[in-house]
């Protein structure tokens, strides 16, 4: 199985011609539709590279689907030349992206060179510092054959795609259960040992109160800003200050949640590897969406939670694939009895009881019992 991981690197705006990148993206869109268009005022080398890497790119299906509309923004696939520390090379020598891992007196060590993709000038090239991410993926046996360049919110980015062939390990009998269902209670995980006992259980909760505070502060400011604007003071210094504070608060929320999902997904993957566990994921479902609605969370915040829940699952599965951890998705309902499948009754303290067989457990732990009992069924 080929596993892939991607990193986005923001490119220095002053060294990149955004319009040039946009033109390359339009050419890419056309290439998806099998049009080879040779534009006289663009460097021949880059156009040649575009079409030659495009053919390889389609076979490797790195990013999957073709753009649906004509002229929709499509990222430009690029070949990558790898020059390793010992001087050996892999890939096309004239590739527009060069990953240079050499480190000696003659070269700056560990750099990425982009040739001809940032500006329409013959021989134009820029250098970037190699992110640690790249060095780690290479150490783990990965290879970076492809890169993409494109715009996101009008900012230029480079995407590097690491590939690695992995064979999932044979699980030891331990299972790591990840319950992604209720953000208000955090993501929860449990470890079920080979004897079907719950060996560990813990919620991974972001600091929701902190997020809530930032969110409402931003909303308040936003309302006050609206008022100022209606009164004709929308371009005053005070309004400008408010706008800056709103943006700062919003950026703080995004950064906090991004960091949280990144750290937690990585921790779980490492836990699974240590135990050689099989991972079972109970993904967010309609039931929990309704739960979020009932909790009267403002819709903006709810959207954010849903977005980061999806991001968490995506990050988790990408890393599980990368490290060869066997995993599957499974519904582990917290309202149905894991022993007799009878509907459970919820007590005021969130304990769930089965009136049919007497099963009793805290609501958040019910999914973990499902995993144990499945084994008994077989
Ligand atoms: Zn029961």
Short mmCIF file of N, CA and C in Angstrom, two decimals, residues 102-162:
data_model
loop_
_atom_site.label_atom_id
_atom_site.label_comp_id
_atom_site.label_asym_id
_atom_site.label_seq_id
_atom_site.Cartn_x
_atom_site.Cartn_y
_atom_site.Cartn_z
N UNK A 102 22.25 17.97 0.62
CA UNK A 102 23.71 18.01 0.83
C UNK A 102 24.07 19.05 1.87
N UNK A 103 25.10 18.73 2.64
CA UNK A 103 25.58 19.74 3.58
C UNK A 103 27.09 19.67 3.64
N UNK A 104 27.72 20.55 2.95
CA UNK A 104 29.17 20.71 3.09
C UNK A 104 29.53 22.17 2.82
N UNK A 105 30.80 22.46 2.84
CA UNK A 105 31.25 23.85 2.75
C UNK A 105 30.74 24.56 1.49
N UNK A 106 30.56 23.80 0.41
CA UNK A 106 30.19 24.43 -0.86
C UNK A 106 28.71 24.79 -0.98
N UNK A 107 27.89 24.12 -0.18
CA UNK A 107 26.46 24.35 -0.32
C UNK A 107 25.83 24.76 1.01
N UNK A 108 24.78 25.52 0.91
CA UNK A 108 23.96 25.77 2.08
C UNK A 108 23.22 24.44 2.30
N UNK A 109 23.15 23.95 3.53
CA UNK A 109 22.60 22.62 3.71
C UNK A 109 21.07 22.63 3.75
N UNK A 110 20.51 21.50 3.28
CA UNK A 110 19.06 21.31 3.32
C UNK A 110 18.23 22.48 2.80
N UNK A 111 18.23 22.63 1.49
CA UNK A 111 17.42 23.69 0.90
C UNK A 111 16.48 23.15 -0.16
N UNK A 112 15.41 23.90 -0.40
CA UNK A 112 14.51 23.61 -1.51
C UNK A 112 14.74 24.72 -2.54
N UNK A 113 15.00 24.33 -3.77
CA UNK A 113 15.13 25.34 -4.82
C UNK A 113 13.95 25.23 -5.77
N UNK A 114 13.36 26.37 -6.08
CA UNK A 114 12.27 26.40 -7.04
C UNK A 114 12.76 27.14 -8.27
N UNK A 115 12.74 26.42 -9.40
CA UNK A 115 13.28 27.02 -10.60
C UNK A 115 12.16 27.32 -11.59
N UNK A 116 12.05 28.61 -11.95
CA UNK A 116 11.16 28.98 -13.03
C UNK A 116 9.67 28.96 -12.69
N UNK A 117 9.31 28.62 -11.44
CA UNK A 117 7.88 28.53 -11.15
C UNK A 117 7.36 29.75 -10.40
N UNK A 118 8.24 30.62 -9.97
CA UNK A 118 7.79 31.77 -9.17
C UNK A 118 7.73 33.06 -9.97
N UNK A 119 8.45 33.10 -11.07
CA UNK A 119 8.44 34.31 -11.89
C UNK A 119 8.76 33.93 -13.32
N UNK A 120 8.16 34.65 -14.27
CA UNK A 120 8.37 34.33 -15.68
C UNK A 120 9.65 34.99 -16.21
N UNK A 121 10.78 34.60 -15.63
CA UNK A 121 12.06 35.14 -16.09
C UNK A 121 12.97 33.95 -16.32
N UNK A 122 13.67 33.91 -17.46
CA UNK A 122 14.55 32.75 -17.69
C UNK A 122 15.57 32.63 -16.56
N UNK A 123 15.71 31.43 -16.03
CA UNK A 123 16.71 31.18 -14.99
C UNK A 123 16.33 31.66 -13.60
N UNK A 124 15.13 32.19 -13.42
CA UNK A 124 14.75 32.71 -12.10
C UNK A 124 14.55 31.56 -11.11
N UNK A 125 15.20 31.66 -9.97
CA UNK A 125 15.04 30.58 -8.98
C UNK A 125 15.08 31.16 -7.58
N UNK A 126 14.35 30.53 -6.66
CA UNK A 126 14.40 30.97 -5.26
C UNK A 126 14.76 29.79 -4.37
N UNK A 127 15.26 30.11 -3.18
CA UNK A 127 15.66 29.07 -2.23
C UNK A 127 14.85 29.17 -0.95
N UNK A 128 14.46 28.02 -0.44
CA UNK A 128 13.71 27.99 0.82
C UNK A 128 14.44 27.05 1.78
N UNK A 129 14.24 27.28 3.06
CA UNK A 129 14.79 26.37 4.05
C UNK A 129 13.93 25.11 4.04
N UNK A 130 14.59 23.98 4.11
CA UNK A 130 13.86 22.71 4.11
C UNK A 130 13.14 22.52 5.45
N UNK A 131 11.81 22.30 5.44
CA UNK A 131 11.13 22.08 6.71
C UNK A 131 11.58 20.76 7.35
N UNK A 132 11.55 20.71 8.67
CA UNK A 132 11.91 19.49 9.41
C UNK A 132 11.04 18.31 8.96
N UNK A 133 9.81 18.64 8.65
CA UNK A 133 8.83 17.64 8.18
C UNK A 133 9.43 16.78 7.06
N UNK A 134 10.09 17.42 6.09
CA UNK A 134 10.65 16.71 4.94
C UNK A 134 11.73 15.73 5.40
N UNK A 135 12.61 16.23 6.26
CA UNK A 135 13.72 15.39 6.73
C UNK A 135 13.20 14.19 7.51
N UNK A 136 12.16 14.41 8.31
CA UNK A 136 11.56 13.30 9.08
C UNK A 136 10.93 12.26 8.16
N UNK A 137 10.18 12.71 7.14
CA UNK A 137 9.51 11.77 6.23
C UNK A 137 10.55 10.94 5.46
N UNK A 138 11.66 11.59 5.06
CA UNK A 138 12.71 10.89 4.32
C UNK A 138 13.35 9.83 5.23
N UNK A 139 13.59 10.22 6.49
CA UNK A 139 14.17 9.29 7.46
C UNK A 139 13.28 8.07 7.65
N UNK A 140 11.97 8.27 7.56
CA UNK A 140 11.03 7.16 7.75
C UNK A 140 10.90 6.30 6.50
N UNK A 141 11.69 6.61 5.48
CA UNK A 141 11.65 5.81 4.27
C UNK A 141 10.76 6.38 3.19
N UNK A 142 10.36 7.61 3.34
CA UNK A 142 9.50 8.24 2.34
C UNK A 142 10.31 8.84 1.20
N UNK A 143 9.62 9.12 0.10
CA UNK A 143 10.25 9.77 -1.03
C UNK A 143 9.31 10.87 -1.52
N UNK A 144 9.88 11.93 -2.04
CA UNK A 144 9.04 13.03 -2.54
C UNK A 144 9.28 13.17 -4.04
N UNK A 145 8.36 12.58 -4.81
CA UNK A 145 8.53 12.61 -6.26
C UNK A 145 7.80 13.79 -6.87
N UNK A 146 6.76 14.26 -6.16
CA UNK A 146 5.94 15.32 -6.72
C UNK A 146 5.76 16.48 -5.77
N UNK A 147 5.56 17.61 -6.39
CA UNK A 147 5.22 18.80 -5.64
C UNK A 147 4.13 19.51 -6.43
N UNK A 148 3.50 20.46 -5.81
CA UNK A 148 2.52 21.27 -6.53
C UNK A 148 2.71 22.71 -6.10
N UNK A 149 2.41 23.61 -7.03
CA UNK A 149 2.44 25.02 -6.65
C UNK A 149 1.07 25.57 -6.97
N UNK A 150 0.61 26.52 -6.15
CA UNK A 150 -0.71 27.07 -6.39
C UNK A 150 -1.03 28.20 -5.43
N UNK A 151 -2.22 28.73 -5.58
CA UNK A 151 -2.64 29.85 -4.74
C UNK A 151 -3.76 29.42 -3.81
N UNK A 152 -3.68 29.91 -2.59
CA UNK A 152 -4.74 29.68 -1.61
C UNK A 152 -5.02 31.04 -1.01
N UNK A 153 -6.22 31.52 -1.13
CA UNK A 153 -6.56 32.90 -0.72
C UNK A 153 -5.57 33.91 -1.30
N UNK A 154 -5.23 33.69 -2.58
CA UNK A 154 -4.31 34.60 -3.29
C UNK A 154 -2.88 34.59 -2.76
N UNK A 155 -2.56 33.64 -1.91
CA UNK A 155 -1.18 33.53 -1.43
C UNK A 155 -0.53 32.32 -2.08
N UNK A 156 0.74 32.48 -2.51
CA UNK A 156 1.41 31.35 -3.17
C UNK A 156 1.89 30.29 -2.18
N UNK A 157 1.66 29.03 -2.54
CA UNK A 157 2.07 27.91 -1.68
C UNK A 157 2.75 26.83 -2.51
N UNK A 158 3.62 26.11 -1.83
CA UNK A 158 4.20 24.91 -2.42
C UNK A 158 3.69 23.73 -1.60
N UNK A 159 3.19 22.69 -2.27
CA UNK A 159 2.79 21.48 -1.57
C UNK A 159 3.78 20.39 -1.91
N UNK A 160 4.31 19.73 -0.90
CA UNK A 160 5.20 18.60 -1.14
C UNK A 160 4.45 17.33 -0.76
N UNK A 161 4.55 16.31 -1.61
CA UNK A 161 3.81 15.08 -1.37
C UNK A 161 4.80 13.94 -1.14
N UNK A 162 4.83 13.45 0.10
CA UNK A 162 5.72 12.35 0.43
C UNK A 162 4.97 11.04 0.23
#
